[in-house]
Coordinates of C-alpha atoms and ligand atoms in Angstrom, one line a residue:
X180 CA -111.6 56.3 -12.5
X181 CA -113.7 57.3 -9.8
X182 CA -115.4 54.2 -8.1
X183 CA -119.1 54.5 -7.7
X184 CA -120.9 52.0 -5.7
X185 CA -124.3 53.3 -7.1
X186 CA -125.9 50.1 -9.8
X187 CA -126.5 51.8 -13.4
X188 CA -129.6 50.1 -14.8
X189 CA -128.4 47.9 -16.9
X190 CA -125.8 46.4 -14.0
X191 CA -129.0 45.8 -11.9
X192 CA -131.1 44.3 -15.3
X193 CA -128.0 42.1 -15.9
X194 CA -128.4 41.2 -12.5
X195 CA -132.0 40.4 -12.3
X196 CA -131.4 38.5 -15.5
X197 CA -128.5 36.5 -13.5
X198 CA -130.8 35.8 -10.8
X199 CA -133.7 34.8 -12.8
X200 CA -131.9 32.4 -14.2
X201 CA -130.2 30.9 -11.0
X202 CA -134.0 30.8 -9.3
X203 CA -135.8 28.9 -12.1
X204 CA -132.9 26.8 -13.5
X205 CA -131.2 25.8 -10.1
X206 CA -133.5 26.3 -7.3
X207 CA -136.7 25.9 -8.9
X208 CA -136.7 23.5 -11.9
X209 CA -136.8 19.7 -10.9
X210 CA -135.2 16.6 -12.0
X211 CA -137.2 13.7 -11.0
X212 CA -139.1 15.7 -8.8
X213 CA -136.0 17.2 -7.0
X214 CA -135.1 20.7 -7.5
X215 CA -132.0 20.6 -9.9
X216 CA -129.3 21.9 -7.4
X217 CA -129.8 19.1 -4.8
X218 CA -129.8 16.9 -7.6
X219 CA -126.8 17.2 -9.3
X220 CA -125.3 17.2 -5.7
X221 CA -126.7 14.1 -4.5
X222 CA -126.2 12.3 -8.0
X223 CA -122.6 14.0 -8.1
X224 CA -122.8 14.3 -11.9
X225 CA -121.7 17.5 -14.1
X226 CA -124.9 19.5 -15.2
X227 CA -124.6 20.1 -18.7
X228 CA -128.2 20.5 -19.9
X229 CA -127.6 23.8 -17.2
X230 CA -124.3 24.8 -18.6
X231 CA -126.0 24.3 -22.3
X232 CA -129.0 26.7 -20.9
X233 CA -127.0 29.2 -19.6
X234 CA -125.2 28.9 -23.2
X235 CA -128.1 29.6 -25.0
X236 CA -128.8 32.9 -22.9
X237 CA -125.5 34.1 -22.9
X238 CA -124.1 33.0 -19.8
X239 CA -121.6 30.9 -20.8
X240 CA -119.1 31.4 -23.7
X241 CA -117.1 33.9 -24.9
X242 CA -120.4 35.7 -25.4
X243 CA -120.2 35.9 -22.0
X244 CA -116.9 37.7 -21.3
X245 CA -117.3 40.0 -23.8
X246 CA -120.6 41.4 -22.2
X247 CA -119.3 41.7 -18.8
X248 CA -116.1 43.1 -20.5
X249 CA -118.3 46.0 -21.7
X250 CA -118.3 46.9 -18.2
X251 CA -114.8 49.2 -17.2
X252 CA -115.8 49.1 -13.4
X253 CA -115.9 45.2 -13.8
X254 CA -119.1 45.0 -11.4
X255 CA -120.9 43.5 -13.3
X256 CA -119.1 40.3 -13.6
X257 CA -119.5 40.6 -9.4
X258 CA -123.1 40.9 -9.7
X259 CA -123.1 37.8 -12.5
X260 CA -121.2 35.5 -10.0
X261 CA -123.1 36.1 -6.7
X262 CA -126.3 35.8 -8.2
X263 CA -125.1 32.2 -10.2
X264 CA -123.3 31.0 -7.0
X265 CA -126.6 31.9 -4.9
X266 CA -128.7 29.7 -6.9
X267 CA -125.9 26.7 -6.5
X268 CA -122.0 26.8 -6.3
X269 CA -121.2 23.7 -8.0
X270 CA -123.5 24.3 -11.0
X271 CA -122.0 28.0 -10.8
X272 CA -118.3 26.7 -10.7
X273 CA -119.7 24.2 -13.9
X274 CA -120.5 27.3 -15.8
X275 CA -117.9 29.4 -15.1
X276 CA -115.0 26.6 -14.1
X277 CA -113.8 26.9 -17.7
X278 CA -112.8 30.6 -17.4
X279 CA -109.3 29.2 -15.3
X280 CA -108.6 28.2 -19.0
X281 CA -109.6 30.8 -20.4
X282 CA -107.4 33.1 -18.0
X283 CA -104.2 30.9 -18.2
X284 CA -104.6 30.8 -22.1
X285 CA -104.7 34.4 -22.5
X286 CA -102.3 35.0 -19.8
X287 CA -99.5 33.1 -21.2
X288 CA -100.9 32.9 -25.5
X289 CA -99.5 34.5 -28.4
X290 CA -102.7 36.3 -30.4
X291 CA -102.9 33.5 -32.8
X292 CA -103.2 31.0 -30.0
X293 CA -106.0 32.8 -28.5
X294 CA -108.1 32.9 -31.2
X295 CA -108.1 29.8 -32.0
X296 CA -108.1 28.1 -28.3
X297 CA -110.5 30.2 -26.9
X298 CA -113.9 29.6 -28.7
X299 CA -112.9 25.8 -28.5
X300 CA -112.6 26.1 -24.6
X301 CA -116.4 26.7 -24.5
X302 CA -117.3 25.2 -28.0
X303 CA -120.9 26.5 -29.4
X304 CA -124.5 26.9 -27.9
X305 CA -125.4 24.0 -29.4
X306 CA -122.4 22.0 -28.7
X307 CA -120.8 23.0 -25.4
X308 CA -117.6 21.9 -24.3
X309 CA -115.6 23.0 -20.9
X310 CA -112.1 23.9 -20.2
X311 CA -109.7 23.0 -17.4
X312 CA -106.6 24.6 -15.9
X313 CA -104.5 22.0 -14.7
X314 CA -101.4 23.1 -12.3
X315 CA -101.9 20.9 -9.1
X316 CA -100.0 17.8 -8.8
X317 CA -100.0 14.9 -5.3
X318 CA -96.8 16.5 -4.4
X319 CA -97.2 20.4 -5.2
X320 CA -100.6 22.5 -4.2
X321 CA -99.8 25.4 -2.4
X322 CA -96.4 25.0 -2.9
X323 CA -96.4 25.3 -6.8
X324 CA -92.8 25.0 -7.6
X325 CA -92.6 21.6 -6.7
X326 CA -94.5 20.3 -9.8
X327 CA -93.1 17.3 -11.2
X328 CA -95.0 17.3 -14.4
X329 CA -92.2 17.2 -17.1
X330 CA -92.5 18.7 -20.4
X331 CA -89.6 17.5 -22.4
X332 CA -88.6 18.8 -26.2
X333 CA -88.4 15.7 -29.0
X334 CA -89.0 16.4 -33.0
X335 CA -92.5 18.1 -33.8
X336 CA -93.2 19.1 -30.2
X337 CA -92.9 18.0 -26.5
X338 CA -94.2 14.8 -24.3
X339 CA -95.7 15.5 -21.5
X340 CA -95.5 13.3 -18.4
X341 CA -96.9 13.3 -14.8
X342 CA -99.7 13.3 -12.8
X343 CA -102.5 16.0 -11.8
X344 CA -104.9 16.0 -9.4
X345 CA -108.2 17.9 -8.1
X346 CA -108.4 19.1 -11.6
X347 CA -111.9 21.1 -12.2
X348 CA -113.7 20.1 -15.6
X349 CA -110.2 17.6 -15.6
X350 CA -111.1 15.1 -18.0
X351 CA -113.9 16.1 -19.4
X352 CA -112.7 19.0 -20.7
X353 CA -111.7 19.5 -24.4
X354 CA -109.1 21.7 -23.7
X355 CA -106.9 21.5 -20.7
X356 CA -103.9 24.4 -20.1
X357 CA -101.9 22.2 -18.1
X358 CA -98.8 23.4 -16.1
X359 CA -95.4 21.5 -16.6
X360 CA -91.8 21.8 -16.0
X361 CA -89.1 22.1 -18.7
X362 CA -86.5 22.6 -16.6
X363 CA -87.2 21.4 -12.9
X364 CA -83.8 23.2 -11.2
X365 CA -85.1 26.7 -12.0
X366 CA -88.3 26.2 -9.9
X367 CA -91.6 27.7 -11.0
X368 CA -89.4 29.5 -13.6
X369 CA -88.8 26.6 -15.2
X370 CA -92.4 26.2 -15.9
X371 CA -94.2 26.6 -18.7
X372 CA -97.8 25.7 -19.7
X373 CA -99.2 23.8 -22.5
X374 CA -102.5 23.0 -24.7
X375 CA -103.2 19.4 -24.2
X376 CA -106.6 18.0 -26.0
X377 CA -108.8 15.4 -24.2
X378 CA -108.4 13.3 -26.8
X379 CA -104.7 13.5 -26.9
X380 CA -102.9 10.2 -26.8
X381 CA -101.0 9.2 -23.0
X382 CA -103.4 11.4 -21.5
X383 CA -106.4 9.9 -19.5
X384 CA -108.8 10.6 -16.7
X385 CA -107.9 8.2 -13.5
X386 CA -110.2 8.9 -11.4
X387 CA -113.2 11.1 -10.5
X388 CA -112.6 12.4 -7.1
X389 CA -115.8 12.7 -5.0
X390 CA -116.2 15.4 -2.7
X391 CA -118.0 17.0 0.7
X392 CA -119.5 20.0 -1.5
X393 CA -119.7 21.5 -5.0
X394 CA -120.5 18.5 -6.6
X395 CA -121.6 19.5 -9.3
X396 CA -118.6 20.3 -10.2
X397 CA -116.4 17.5 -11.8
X398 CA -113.0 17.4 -10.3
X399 CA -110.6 14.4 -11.4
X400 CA -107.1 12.9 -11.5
X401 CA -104.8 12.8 -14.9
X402 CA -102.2 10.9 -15.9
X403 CA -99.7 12.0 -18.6
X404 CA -98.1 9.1 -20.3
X405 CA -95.4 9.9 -22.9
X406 CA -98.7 12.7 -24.4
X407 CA -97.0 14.1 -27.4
X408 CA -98.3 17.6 -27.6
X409 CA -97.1 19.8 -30.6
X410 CA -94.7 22.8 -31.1
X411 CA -97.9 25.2 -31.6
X412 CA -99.6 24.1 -28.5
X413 CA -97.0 25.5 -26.0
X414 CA -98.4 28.7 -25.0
X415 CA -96.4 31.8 -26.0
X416 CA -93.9 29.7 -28.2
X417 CA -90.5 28.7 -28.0
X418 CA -89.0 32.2 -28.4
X419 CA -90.7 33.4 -25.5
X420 CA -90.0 30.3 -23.3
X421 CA -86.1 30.5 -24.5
X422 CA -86.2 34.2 -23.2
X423 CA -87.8 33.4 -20.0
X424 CA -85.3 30.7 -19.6
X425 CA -82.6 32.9 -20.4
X426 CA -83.8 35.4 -17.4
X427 CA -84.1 32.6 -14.6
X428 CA -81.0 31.7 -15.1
X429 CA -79.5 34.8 -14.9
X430 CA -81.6 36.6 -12.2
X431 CA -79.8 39.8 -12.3
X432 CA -81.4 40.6 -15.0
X433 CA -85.1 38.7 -14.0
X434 CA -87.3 42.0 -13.3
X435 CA -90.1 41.0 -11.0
X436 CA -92.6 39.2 -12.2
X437 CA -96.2 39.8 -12.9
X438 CA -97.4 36.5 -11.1
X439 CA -98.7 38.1 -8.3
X440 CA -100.8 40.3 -9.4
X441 CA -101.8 37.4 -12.0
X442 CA -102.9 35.9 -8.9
X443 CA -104.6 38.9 -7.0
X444 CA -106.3 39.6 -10.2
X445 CA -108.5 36.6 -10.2
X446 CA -108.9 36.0 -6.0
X447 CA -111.5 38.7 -5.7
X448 CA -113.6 36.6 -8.8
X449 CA -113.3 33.4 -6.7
X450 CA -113.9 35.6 -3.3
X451 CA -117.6 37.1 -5.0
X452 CA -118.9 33.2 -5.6
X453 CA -118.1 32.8 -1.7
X454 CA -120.2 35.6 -1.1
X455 CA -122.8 34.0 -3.2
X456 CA -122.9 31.2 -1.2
X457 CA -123.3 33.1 1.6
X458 CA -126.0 34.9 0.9
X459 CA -127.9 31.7 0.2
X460 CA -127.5 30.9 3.4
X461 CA -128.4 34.0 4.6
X462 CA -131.6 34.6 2.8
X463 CA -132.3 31.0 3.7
X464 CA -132.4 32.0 7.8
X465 CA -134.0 35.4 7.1
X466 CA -137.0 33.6 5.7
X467 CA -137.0 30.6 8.4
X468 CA -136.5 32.6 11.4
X469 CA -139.6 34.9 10.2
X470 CA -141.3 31.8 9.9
X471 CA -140.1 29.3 13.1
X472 CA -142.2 30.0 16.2
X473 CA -140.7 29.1 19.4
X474 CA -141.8 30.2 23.1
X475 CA -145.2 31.7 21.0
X476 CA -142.9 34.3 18.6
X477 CA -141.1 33.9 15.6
X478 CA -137.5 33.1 16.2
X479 CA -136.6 36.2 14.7
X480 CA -137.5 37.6 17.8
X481 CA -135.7 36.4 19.9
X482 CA -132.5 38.8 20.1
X483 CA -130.0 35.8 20.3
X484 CA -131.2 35.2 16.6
X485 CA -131.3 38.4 15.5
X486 CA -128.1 39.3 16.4
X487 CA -127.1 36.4 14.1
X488 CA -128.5 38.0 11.0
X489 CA -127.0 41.4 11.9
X490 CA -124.0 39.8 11.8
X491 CA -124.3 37.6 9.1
X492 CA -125.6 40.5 6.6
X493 CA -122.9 43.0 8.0
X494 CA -120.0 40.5 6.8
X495 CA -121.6 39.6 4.0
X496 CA -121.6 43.2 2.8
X497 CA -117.9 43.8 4.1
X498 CA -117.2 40.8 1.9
X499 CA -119.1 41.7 -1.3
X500 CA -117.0 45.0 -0.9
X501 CA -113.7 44.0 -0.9
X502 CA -114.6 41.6 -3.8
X503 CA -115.9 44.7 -5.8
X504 CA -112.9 46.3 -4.8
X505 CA -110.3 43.9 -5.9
X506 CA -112.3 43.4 -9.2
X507 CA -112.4 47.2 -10.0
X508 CA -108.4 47.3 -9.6
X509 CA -108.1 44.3 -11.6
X510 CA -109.7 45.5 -14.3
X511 CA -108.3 49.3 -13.9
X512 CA -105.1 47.5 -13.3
X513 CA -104.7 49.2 -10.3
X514 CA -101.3 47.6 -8.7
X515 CA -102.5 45.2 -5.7
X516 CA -99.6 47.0 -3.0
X517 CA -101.5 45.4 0.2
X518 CA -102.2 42.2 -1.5
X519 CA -106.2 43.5 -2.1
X520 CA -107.0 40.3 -4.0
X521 CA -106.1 38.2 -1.0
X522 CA -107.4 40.4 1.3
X523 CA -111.3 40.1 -0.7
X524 CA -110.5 36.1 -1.1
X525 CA -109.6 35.6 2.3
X526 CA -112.4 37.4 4.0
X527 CA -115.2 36.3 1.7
X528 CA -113.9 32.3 2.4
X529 CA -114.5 32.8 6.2
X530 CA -118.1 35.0 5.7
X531 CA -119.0 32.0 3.7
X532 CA -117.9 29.6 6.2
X533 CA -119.1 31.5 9.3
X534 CA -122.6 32.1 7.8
X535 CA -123.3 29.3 6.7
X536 CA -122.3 27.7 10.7
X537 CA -124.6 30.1 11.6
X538 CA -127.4 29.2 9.3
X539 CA -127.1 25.7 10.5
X540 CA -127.8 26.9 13.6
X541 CA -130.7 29.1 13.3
X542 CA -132.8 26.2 11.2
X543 CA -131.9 24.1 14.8
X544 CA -132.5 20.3 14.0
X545 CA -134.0 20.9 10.4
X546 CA -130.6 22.7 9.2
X547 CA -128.8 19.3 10.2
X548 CA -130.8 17.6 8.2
X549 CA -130.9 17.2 4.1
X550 CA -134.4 18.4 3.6
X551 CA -133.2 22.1 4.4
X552 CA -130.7 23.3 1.8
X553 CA -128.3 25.4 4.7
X554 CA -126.5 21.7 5.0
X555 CA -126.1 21.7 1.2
X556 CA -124.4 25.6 1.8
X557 CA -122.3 24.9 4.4
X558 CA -120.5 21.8 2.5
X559 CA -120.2 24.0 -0.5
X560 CA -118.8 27.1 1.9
X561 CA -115.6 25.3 2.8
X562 CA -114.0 24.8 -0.1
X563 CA -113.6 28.6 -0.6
X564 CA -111.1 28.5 2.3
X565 CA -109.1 25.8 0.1
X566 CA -108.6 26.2 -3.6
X567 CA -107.0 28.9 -5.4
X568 CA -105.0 29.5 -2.9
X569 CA -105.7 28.6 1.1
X570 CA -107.0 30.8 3.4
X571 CA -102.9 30.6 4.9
X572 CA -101.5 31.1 1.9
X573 CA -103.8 34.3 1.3
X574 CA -102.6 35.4 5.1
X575 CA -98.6 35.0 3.9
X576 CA -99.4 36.4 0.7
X577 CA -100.7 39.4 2.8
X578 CA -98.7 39.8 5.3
X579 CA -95.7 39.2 3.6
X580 CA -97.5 42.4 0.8
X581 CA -98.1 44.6 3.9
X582 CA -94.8 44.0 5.6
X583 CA -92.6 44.8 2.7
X584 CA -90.1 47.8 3.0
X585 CA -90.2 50.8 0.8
Ligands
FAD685 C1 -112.6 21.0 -5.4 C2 -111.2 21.4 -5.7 C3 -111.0 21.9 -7.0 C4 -109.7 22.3 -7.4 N1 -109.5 22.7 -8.7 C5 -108.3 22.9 -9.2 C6 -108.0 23.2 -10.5 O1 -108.9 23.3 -11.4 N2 -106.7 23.3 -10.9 C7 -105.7 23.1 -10.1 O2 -104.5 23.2 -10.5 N3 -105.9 22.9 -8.7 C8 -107.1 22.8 -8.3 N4 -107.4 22.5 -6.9 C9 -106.2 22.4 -6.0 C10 -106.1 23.5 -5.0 O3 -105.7 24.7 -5.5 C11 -105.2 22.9 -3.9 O4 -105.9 21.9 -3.2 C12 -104.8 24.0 -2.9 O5 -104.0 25.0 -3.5 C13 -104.1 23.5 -1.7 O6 -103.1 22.6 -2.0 P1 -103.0 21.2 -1.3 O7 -104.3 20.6 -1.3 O8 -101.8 20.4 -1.8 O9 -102.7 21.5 0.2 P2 -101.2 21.8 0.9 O10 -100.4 22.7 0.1 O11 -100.6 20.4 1.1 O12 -101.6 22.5 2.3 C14 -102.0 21.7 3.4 C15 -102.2 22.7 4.6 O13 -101.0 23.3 4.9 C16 -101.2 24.7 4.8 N5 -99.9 25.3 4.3 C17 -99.2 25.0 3.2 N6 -98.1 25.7 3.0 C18 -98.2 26.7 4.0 C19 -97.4 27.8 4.4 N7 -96.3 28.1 3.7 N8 -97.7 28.5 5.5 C20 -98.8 28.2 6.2 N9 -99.6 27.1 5.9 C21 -99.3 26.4 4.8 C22 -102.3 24.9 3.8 O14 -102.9 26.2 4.0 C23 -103.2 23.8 4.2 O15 -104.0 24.1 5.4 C24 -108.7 22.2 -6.5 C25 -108.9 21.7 -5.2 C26 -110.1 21.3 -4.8 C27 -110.3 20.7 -3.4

């Protein structure tokens, strides 16, 4: 398919509709007289009468991915998530947090699985619920093979037992895919993953962990305790699992696996909210530095400054670009050869990073302090340089992709 960068009209409606709803739901709409985003992050508390608005429009649910699916370019789910993650990242990763479990369930579930897990994941308009996608344990981030989690079989199903940690929507989540291993010498292909319900018994919250940014977003600890989950909840059932078994331990016959591109697949997604955030904190300086006089002009005028914002806007384009591309081959399932997925994740992390420094800097004493909202972006910048994958792990993942022989 030829990739045009040209908007149709309903891509820039859908859009405008995104937008409209970040601007009056997040940015402009108060609690208590403060505007919702810097509420939820000062008060650290999930947003669901957001999440349940954005339900009732469409923006959250299965409704959701079916719309953007509509799309065969996949740009429009890039356009969704920069305008959501402009008005406020840690309500955007509230509202679209739950797609990690969406992805792992219908990575990794049999048809029948699917549809009945899915619409629980998000519940109903009137009754959300979230999802979480649990693989990080104390002992194993980037290094994913070391989970400890152990799934092990009994009569009727498995019990689960470990601990996870800086789980999104962990917790309070009604469904959680959670990552375990079944057979701990074989590595990460001894892993399999599993439908665990809040409510199941042995499984608990243990704590909330607060954090420098997105804080809206709830991320937690869990505990597995003896949590009996049954047969029908193992994703992709036991045949599968017995034949990927069978294949690890005989790995002249294990074909490369599709993990990485799993994994390049959804970096670009996470790269196009960093870009969001950046171009908060870009649209942020444009409008102060037209309006900050200093030395009898408006700071924009000063070249030192506008040099800033040429910068600034030319890697935040670079970055959007990238993202676009990576989520075009995604959904063309183009194969990722040079590690594109990465390569989008990676750069948008440091543009969001980097701008948002620079944001800081052009608000001078104001962008230090909490009444300008460029503080606010630069806490929730950082983490795009950590999760799904670190900005060093996207640089071996790279190099390691354009380094390869043959
Ligand atoms: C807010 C938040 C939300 C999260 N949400 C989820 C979630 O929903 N589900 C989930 O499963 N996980 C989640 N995570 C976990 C996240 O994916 C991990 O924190 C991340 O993968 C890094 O793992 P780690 O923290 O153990 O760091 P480590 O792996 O211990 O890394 C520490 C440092 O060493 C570097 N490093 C490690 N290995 C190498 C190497 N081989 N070469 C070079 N440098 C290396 C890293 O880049 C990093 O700088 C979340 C984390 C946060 C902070």
């Amino acid at each position: 398919m030829v990739f045009d960068l040209t908007l149709t009209d309903e891509q820039q409606q859908t859009r405008q509709w995104a937008h409209d709803f970040a601007r009056r739901e997040m940015r402009e709409a108060t609690v208590d007289g403060v505007p919702v985003h810097r509420h939820y992050d000062e008060a650290e508390e999930f947003p669901w009468p957001v999440v349940q608005k954005a339900a009732g429009i469409g923006l959250y649910g299965l409704d959701y991915y079916q719309m953007v699916g509509q799309d065969p370019s996949g740009i429009t789910s890039a356009l969704v998530l920069e305008e959501t993650f402009w008005g406020c990242a840690g309500i955007g990763l509230a509202i679209f947090g739950s797609g990690l479990a969406l992805a792992g369930l219908v990575a990794t579930g049999t048809g029948e699985q699917i549809g009945t897990w899915a619409p629980r994941i998000f519940g109903t308009p009137d009754d959300v619920k979230v999802g979480a996608y649990a693989v990080s344990e104390p002992g194993a981030g980037s290094d994913v093979s070391r989970i400890r989690t152990r799934a092990t079989k009994v009569d009727g199903g498995w019990l689960l037992d470990g601990e996870k940690i800086w789980i999104t929507n962990g917790g309070i989540a009604d469904v959680h895919v959670v990552v375990a291993t079944v057979d701990p010498s074989l590595g990460h292909r001894g892993q399999a993953s599993f439908l665990v319900t809040g409510d199941a018994e042995g499984f608990a919250q243990t704590k909330k962990t607060r954090k420098l940014g997105i804080r809206a977003s709830h991320t937690a600890e869990l505990a597995m305790t003896d949590c009996f989950v049954p047969d029908e909840q193992l994703l992709g059932g036991q045949d599968r699992l017995d034949a990927k078994l069978e294949r690890a331990r005989n790995p002249d016959r294990e074909r490369r696996s599709g993990a990485l591109s799993t994994f390049e697949a959804t970096r670009p997604i996470v790269g196009i909210q960093a870009v969001g955030v950046a171009r908060a904190a870009y649209d942020a300086s444009v409008t102060y530095a037209r309006q900050r006089e200093t030395f009898g002009v408006p700071i924009v005028q000063h070249q030192a400054i506008a040099f800033k914002l040429a910068d600034m806007a030319t890697d935040i384009d670079a970055a959007r670009l990238l993202c676009w591309r990576g989520i075009n081959m995604a959904v063309t399932q183009t194969p990722f050869l040079h590690a594109e997925g990465s390569m989008a994740k990676l750069h948008a992390g440091r543009v969001a990073v980097r701008v948002a420094d620079e944001a800081i800097q052009i608000h001078g004493g104001f962008g230090y302090s909490r009444e300008f909202d460029v503080e606010k972006f630069s806490r929730d910048a950082k983490i795009y340089e950590i999760f799904e994958g670190t900005k060093e792990i996207q640089q071996l993942v790279i190099s390691r992709a354009i380094t390869r022989e043959g």
